[in-house]
């Protein structure tokens, strides 16, 4: 029986790494706008004192492989030896059974005379069993290697990197496309742009809203955002390339899940209720599935980056000891379009998609976010940001309506929560208007949802928490702040 030869593997590596011979990246990659997170990942790769491998993970189809190609292009532009960089697609049939150690050896053999630091990128790393056990000794014993691994089986990557890579791996979460990135990628002139950090120019809110509505329906995935053909059939793109591959192919057995149809039904139900408060009890009654099984399914769906839970706090910002209720969000509002079809701005459920889209801008910071609900009156605040000490620092009510402009007193839950927690400002989103009003000593600021989404996304891409302290300059009005 024939087996794959080392020569075949070497030829495959040479085909993947054309820059070994030409010294430059292919034009297709070079002509595409890189994700705004490129600088953050590049810092991790270039930091000489960081003796860790970078584990790049995130939802499917958000541009992880293209980010790696842009990293390599950037390193080439810096004058780093092209033969010191290698990219490997680990799911190729030729590499089945190959260890990371043997691949490193074959890369070194194929590029002799390179005595510099090597930058190695292993894509679809989950294709190899026990990848983390092979990666650790490379981190420990090869200080001349800078390593990045990535993959689409996010649940497996997250679980295994956490369990096996303590002190040796740095996880980096690449989120869905943010609204600010979406505008940068489009040929259409953006209705809002960044002047410098935390300072933005807004040309026209109605044009921005038109772009935001498009983003809510199609914007989280670069391919769906930029491909007219995929937009004609978003259901096929989302269901076949994202949902089904995660639910059917990518290691649900790692979490002890055997009934894939049951898992899929639960995910569809959760997706339909994005931005709604639900409970395990309700889900069990609705689906006929046991509570412990539902809990296991939700843990998997979160680890696979399909959904995120946000937990409830009371009027003082304290978590409930028995958290029966929680909110669930799709990690990407465009997933809703792929599952249930396009939603227009005046349809009843569009407000929930706006809330989902705003939440997705804070995707990386979910551990800091809660929502508040308390009292017989059902007072609620959609988004509560807490400090590391779990003290509320900001409160935001998300609306897709201008009816509270000039009447912030009607935002009763928001005002009560702000006062209870001694906050100086309360925030609410609108559909198209700005407003700033005082209720006693509380400053109530209302900004359009699209403007807030832009600010949150731009702040996240710079690697900092969105603190709301931004300056918005409109064409027809003076700057706020």
XYZ file of C-alpha atoms in Angstrom:
481
model
C 0.000 0.000 0.000
C 1.367 3.408 -0.958
C 1.742 6.217 1.570
C 2.256 9.934 1.129
C 5.900 10.818 0.555
C 7.852 13.643 2.140
C 8.445 15.003 -1.354
C 4.683 15.307 -1.944
C 4.265 17.204 1.326
C 7.174 19.475 0.452
C 5.709 20.272 -2.975
C 2.364 21.060 -1.335
C 4.067 23.431 1.120
C 5.855 25.186 -1.742
C 2.557 25.698 -3.575
C 0.949 27.208 -0.468
C 3.887 29.488 0.250
C 4.576 31.093 -3.120
C 6.352 34.002 -1.390
C 9.292 31.639 -0.686
C 10.131 32.117 -4.369
C 8.478 35.397 -5.372
C 8.960 37.360 -2.147
C 5.439 38.791 -2.169
C 1.815 37.934 -1.428
C -0.627 37.186 -4.241
C -2.522 40.183 -5.640
C -5.942 38.841 -4.602
C -5.051 38.968 -0.901
C -3.159 42.246 -1.222
C -6.117 43.996 -2.859
C -8.620 43.068 -0.130
C -9.079 45.435 2.794
C -7.801 43.749 5.972
C -9.921 43.356 9.085
C -9.495 46.217 11.544
C -8.131 43.713 14.089
C -4.964 43.133 12.062
C -2.864 45.487 14.209
C -3.902 43.776 17.448
C -2.944 40.300 16.218
C 0.259 41.607 14.636
C 1.360 42.991 18.002
C 0.957 39.534 19.542
C 2.999 37.948 16.742
C 5.828 40.483 16.916
C 6.083 40.852 20.703
C 9.496 39.279 21.497
C 8.783 38.754 25.195
C 5.523 36.881 24.617
C 6.543 33.220 24.668
C 3.110 31.945 23.714
C 1.283 30.636 20.681
C -1.672 32.682 19.463
C -4.924 30.721 19.100
C -7.067 32.668 16.630
C -10.715 31.689 16.959
C -14.174 33.015 16.286
C -17.339 32.254 14.338
C -17.144 30.630 10.936
C -16.729 32.847 7.881
C -15.590 35.988 9.663
C -12.224 36.150 7.872
C -9.687 34.235 9.997
C -7.811 32.747 7.032
C -7.707 36.077 5.209
C -6.433 37.752 8.379
C -3.512 35.287 8.399
C -2.714 36.143 4.781
C -2.757 39.840 5.637
C -0.426 39.144 8.582
C 2.039 37.483 6.211
C 1.719 40.349 3.712
C 2.465 42.834 6.502
C 5.529 40.890 7.612
C 6.764 40.829 4.014
C 6.309 44.603 3.776
C 8.442 44.972 6.908
C 11.317 43.301 5.094
C 11.228 40.020 7.005
C 12.783 37.122 5.095
C 9.986 35.521 2.990
C 11.436 32.054 3.629
C 11.015 32.514 7.379
C 7.210 32.488 7.037
C 5.059 29.436 6.409
C 1.309 28.943 6.093
C -0.184 25.442 6.325
C -3.778 24.333 5.705
C -3.958 21.504 8.185
C -7.113 19.913 6.785
C -5.436 18.929 3.503
C -5.512 15.121 2.933
C -1.735 14.987 2.447
C -1.241 16.100 6.046
C -3.407 13.502 7.760
C -1.240 11.816 10.364
C 1.463 14.474 10.205
C 2.504 15.910 13.569
C 3.282 19.584 14.066
C 6.873 18.659 14.866
C 7.294 16.806 11.575
C 5.711 19.686 9.634
C 8.087 22.176 11.244
C 10.979 19.923 10.237
C 9.718 19.691 6.634
C 9.266 23.479 6.469
C 12.854 23.930 7.673
C 14.093 21.377 5.152
C 12.239 23.154 2.327
C 13.734 26.533 3.291
C 17.401 25.847 4.131
C 19.737 28.567 5.275
C 17.073 30.512 7.173
C 18.551 31.126 10.620
C 16.106 33.864 11.612
C 12.973 33.753 13.732
C 10.326 31.742 11.894
C 6.649 32.757 11.729
C 4.446 29.681 11.346
C 0.681 29.771 10.739
C -1.333 26.551 11.043
C -4.903 26.982 9.767
C -7.790 24.582 10.548
C -5.706 23.181 13.391
C -8.644 21.243 14.845
C -8.236 18.776 11.964
C -5.399 17.181 13.936
C -6.067 15.174 17.064
C -4.311 16.405 20.193
C -2.995 19.472 18.377
C -2.583 21.309 21.667
C -0.297 18.579 23.063
C 1.992 18.973 20.055
C 1.886 22.765 20.180
C 2.985 23.049 23.826
C 6.477 21.560 23.376
C 7.077 23.840 20.384
C 6.249 26.834 22.580
C 8.427 25.513 25.411
C 11.483 24.378 23.473
C 11.591 26.434 20.275
C 12.047 30.117 21.197
C 12.964 30.777 17.555
C 9.356 30.091 16.467
C 6.441 32.536 16.475
C 3.293 30.415 16.231
C -0.331 31.128 15.344
C -3.000 28.448 14.983
C -6.588 28.974 13.921
C -9.648 27.041 12.967
C -13.362 27.053 12.336
C -14.251 24.422 14.928
C -14.373 27.113 17.548
C -15.902 24.928 20.246
C -12.999 22.498 20.087
C -10.379 25.239 19.910
C -11.748 27.105 22.878
C -12.176 24.064 25.059
C -8.822 22.499 24.280
C -6.788 25.714 24.406
C -8.269 26.497 27.810
C -7.737 23.015 29.227
C -4.286 22.286 27.816
C -2.582 25.570 27.014
C -2.527 27.429 30.313
C 0.401 29.840 30.268
C 1.408 28.832 26.744
C -1.481 29.959 24.522
C -3.048 33.377 24.041
C -6.607 33.198 22.723
C -7.670 35.940 20.310
C -11.334 36.184 19.408
C -12.053 37.541 15.928
C -15.656 38.773 16.033
C -18.131 39.199 13.192
C -17.619 42.185 10.928
C -18.342 45.382 12.879
C -20.474 48.194 11.462
C -17.475 50.505 11.088
C -15.568 47.785 9.188
C -18.607 47.133 7.027
C -18.690 50.769 5.913
C -14.952 50.746 5.208
C -15.266 47.662 2.985
C -18.034 49.050 0.796
C -17.408 51.090 -2.322
C -20.346 53.308 -1.398
C -19.253 56.436 0.468
C -19.875 55.890 4.193
C -22.331 58.276 5.806
C -20.124 58.316 8.908
C -16.381 58.080 9.321
C -13.744 58.343 12.008
C -11.718 61.571 12.107
C -9.415 60.323 14.858
C -9.982 57.976 17.819
C -13.309 58.755 19.499
C -14.116 61.553 17.080
C -16.500 60.947 14.171
C -18.068 62.910 11.338
C -21.701 62.133 10.521
C -22.793 63.331 7.108
C -26.436 62.324 7.093
C -28.306 60.131 9.582
C -30.840 58.927 7.004
C -28.062 57.671 4.717
C -26.331 56.105 7.706
C -29.563 54.363 8.704
C -29.932 52.964 5.192
C -26.426 51.505 5.485
C -27.170 50.257 9.008
C -30.343 48.454 7.882
C -28.273 46.751 5.199
C -25.665 45.821 7.806
C -28.252 44.404 10.221
C -29.481 42.042 7.495
C -26.231 41.144 5.719
C -23.260 42.759 7.380
C -21.626 40.402 9.865
C -20.021 38.075 7.306
C -17.541 39.648 4.861
C -18.635 37.358 2.003
C -22.328 38.023 2.515
C -21.687 41.743 2.906
C -19.704 42.043 -0.330
C -21.101 39.348 -2.623
C -24.314 40.213 -4.549
C -24.722 36.564 -5.545
C -24.670 35.335 -1.943
C -27.163 38.033 -0.973
C -29.617 36.558 -3.429
C -29.644 33.393 -1.345
C -28.506 34.245 2.209
C -30.383 31.222 3.540
C -28.077 28.858 1.651
C -24.934 30.687 2.762
C -25.882 30.795 6.451
C -27.487 27.378 6.711
C -25.017 25.324 4.699
C -21.739 27.156 5.334
C -22.257 28.201 8.937
C -25.045 26.584 10.908
C -25.038 23.067 9.463
C -21.254 22.725 9.489
C -21.117 23.789 13.121
C -24.038 21.633 14.219
C -23.383 18.583 12.061
C -19.640 18.423 11.502
C -17.764 20.329 14.148
C -17.453 18.129 17.157
C -20.771 18.202 19.011
C -19.617 14.810 20.277
C -16.959 16.688 22.257
C -19.852 17.847 24.438
C -21.613 14.513 24.515
C -24.289 15.516 21.990
C -25.754 12.760 19.849
C -29.209 14.084 18.871
C -28.247 16.664 16.240
C -31.856 17.235 15.131
C -32.811 18.165 18.684
C -29.819 20.503 18.922
C -30.750 22.144 15.621
C -34.355 22.655 16.734
C -33.215 24.326 19.945
C -30.818 26.597 18.073
C -33.566 27.659 15.652
C -35.841 28.487 18.585
C -33.128 30.501 20.323
C -32.260 32.319 17.094
C -35.886 33.314 16.574
C -35.894 34.769 20.108
C -32.683 36.778 19.779
C -32.625 39.715 22.252
C -35.527 38.196 24.214
C -35.533 37.117 27.853
C -36.068 33.374 28.192
C -35.486 30.610 30.733
C -34.427 26.969 30.733
C -37.885 26.146 32.089
C -39.607 27.822 29.130
C -37.315 26.131 26.637
C -37.928 22.735 28.224
C -41.697 23.156 28.162
C -41.630 24.433 24.574
C -39.329 21.719 23.211
C -40.093 18.741 25.461
C -36.361 18.334 26.109
C -35.017 17.911 29.642
C -33.483 20.913 31.408
C -30.048 19.348 31.859
C -29.909 18.462 28.160
C -30.912 21.984 27.157
C -28.218 23.383 29.420
C -25.628 21.168 27.693
C -26.858 22.274 24.253
C -26.611 25.950 25.189
C -23.052 25.512 26.470
C -22.106 23.989 23.116
C -23.878 26.672 21.061
C -22.055 29.357 23.039
C -18.682 27.642 22.640
C -19.386 27.384 18.914
C -19.989 31.159 18.827
C -23.519 30.868 17.454
C -25.191 32.486 20.462
C -24.299 34.377 23.612
C -26.153 34.541 26.892
C -26.391 37.725 28.941
C -27.427 37.393 32.560
C -29.865 39.378 34.637
C -29.080 41.809 37.454
C -31.381 43.655 39.845
C -31.889 47.398 40.309
C -28.574 47.604 42.185
C -26.609 45.741 39.532
C -26.327 42.515 41.558
C -26.607 39.106 39.920
C -29.490 36.956 41.095
C -28.294 33.954 43.129
C -30.644 31.672 41.213
C -30.440 32.936 37.645
C -33.558 31.405 36.106
C -33.872 33.949 33.300
C -31.348 35.239 30.784
C -31.250 36.964 27.431
C -29.938 35.195 24.379
C -28.360 36.879 21.368
C -27.243 35.602 18.016
C -23.610 36.557 17.665
C -24.446 38.064 14.294
C -27.761 39.615 13.242
C -27.154 38.492 9.627
C -27.626 34.932 10.846
C -31.288 35.810 11.457
C -31.648 36.853 7.799
C -30.155 33.556 6.692
C -32.554 31.582 8.868
C -35.784 33.574 8.610
C -35.361 36.044 5.741
C -34.808 39.777 5.286
C -36.394 42.161 7.786
C -37.306 45.741 6.909
C -36.857 48.660 9.319
C -40.591 48.967 10.076
C -41.254 45.314 10.813
C -42.057 44.462 14.458
C -39.018 42.260 15.081
C -36.485 44.677 13.547
C -35.944 46.321 16.941
C -34.646 43.021 18.304
C -32.245 42.769 15.366
C -31.000 46.293 16.091
C -30.349 45.236 19.685
C -28.587 42.090 18.428
C -26.434 44.134 16.039
C -25.423 46.582 18.781
C -24.630 43.703 21.102
C -22.433 42.084 18.436
C -20.236 45.207 18.412
C -19.426 44.358 22.050
C -18.927 40.671 21.279
C -15.461 40.487 22.850
C -16.577 42.253 26.013
C -19.589 40.079 26.838
C -18.236 39.224 30.303
C -18.719 42.880 31.231
C -22.332 43.035 30.034
C -25.636 42.207 31.734
C -29.214 43.380 31.524
C -31.402 44.571 34.393
C -34.962 43.579 35.179
C -36.730 43.924 38.520
C -39.988 44.700 40.311
C -43.621 43.878 39.669
C -43.735 46.707 37.143
C -41.133 44.915 35.034
C -38.543 47.697 34.955
C -35.773 46.879 32.501
C -32.466 48.152 31.120
C -31.219 46.415 27.973
C -27.488 46.700 28.533
C -25.630 47.215 31.804
C -21.861 47.432 31.704
C -20.072 46.514 34.908
C -16.539 47.040 36.187
C -14.263 44.050 36.932
C -15.547 44.365 40.509
C -19.113 43.872 39.145
C -20.159 47.448 39.893
C -22.404 49.050 37.225
C -20.599 51.810 35.324
C -22.945 52.430 32.360
C -26.542 51.751 31.394
C -28.067 51.770 27.904
C -31.648 51.275 26.757
C -31.761 50.179 23.111
C -34.661 51.565 21.076
C -35.380 51.780 17.354
C -37.721 54.722 17.810
C -37.602 58.494 18.310
C -40.641 58.606 20.590
C -38.579 59.141 23.750
C -36.697 62.152 22.342
C -37.780 65.118 24.421
C -39.537 62.744 26.812
C -36.793 60.767 28.600
C -38.937 60.533 31.728
C -40.788 57.726 29.976
C -37.622 55.618 30.145
C -38.543 54.724 33.712
C -36.381 51.638 34.163
C -33.290 53.379 32.790
C -33.744 56.446 35.016
C -34.394 54.384 38.149
C -31.386 52.137 37.519
C -29.111 55.130 36.871
C -30.245 56.838 40.064
C -29.983 53.653 42.194
C -26.386 53.138 41.086
C -25.291 56.778 41.386
C -24.406 57.090 37.728
C -24.118 60.553 36.233
C -25.339 59.657 32.742
C -28.048 57.466 31.267
C -27.976 56.408 27.635
C -30.677 55.420 25.175
C -30.605 54.786 21.449
C -33.044 56.280 18.968
C -33.860 55.718 15.336
C -32.602 59.008 13.886
C -32.379 61.829 16.436
C -29.931 63.175 19.008
C -31.065 64.532 22.349
C -29.511 65.545 25.649
C -31.778 66.294 28.641
C -31.341 66.504 32.406
C -33.684 64.785 34.841
C -32.563 66.175 38.151
C -28.812 65.623 38.222
C -28.898 62.783 35.664
C -27.854 63.597 32.114
C -29.887 61.522 29.655
C -28.222 61.214 26.271
C -29.986 59.764 23.267
C -28.090 58.890 20.088
C -29.190 57.047 16.944
C -28.617 53.287 17.166
C -26.478 53.328 14.012
C -24.154 55.949 15.525
C -23.726 53.922 18.708
C -23.070 50.754 16.691
C -20.373 52.565 14.700
C -18.710 53.864 17.875
C -18.776 50.490 19.630
C -17.312 48.703 16.618
C -14.557 51.267 16.055
C -13.584 51.151 19.753
C -13.446 47.353 19.778
C -11.192 47.270 16.723
C -8.769 49.612 18.504
C -8.623 47.140 21.377
C -10.344 49.237 24.027
C -13.692 49.297 25.780
C -16.264 51.646 24.296
C -16.701 54.315 26.948
C -19.345 56.452 25.184
C -17.112 59.508 25.554
C -17.085 60.169 21.835
C -17.500 63.354 19.855
C -19.992 63.296 16.984
C -19.868 66.121 14.472
C -22.916 66.428 12.249
C -22.979 68.420 9.064
C -25.900 70.558 10.264
C -25.321 70.862 13.995
C -22.457 71.516 16.447
C -20.526 68.722 18.072
C -21.832 67.024 21.180
C -19.661 67.190 24.315
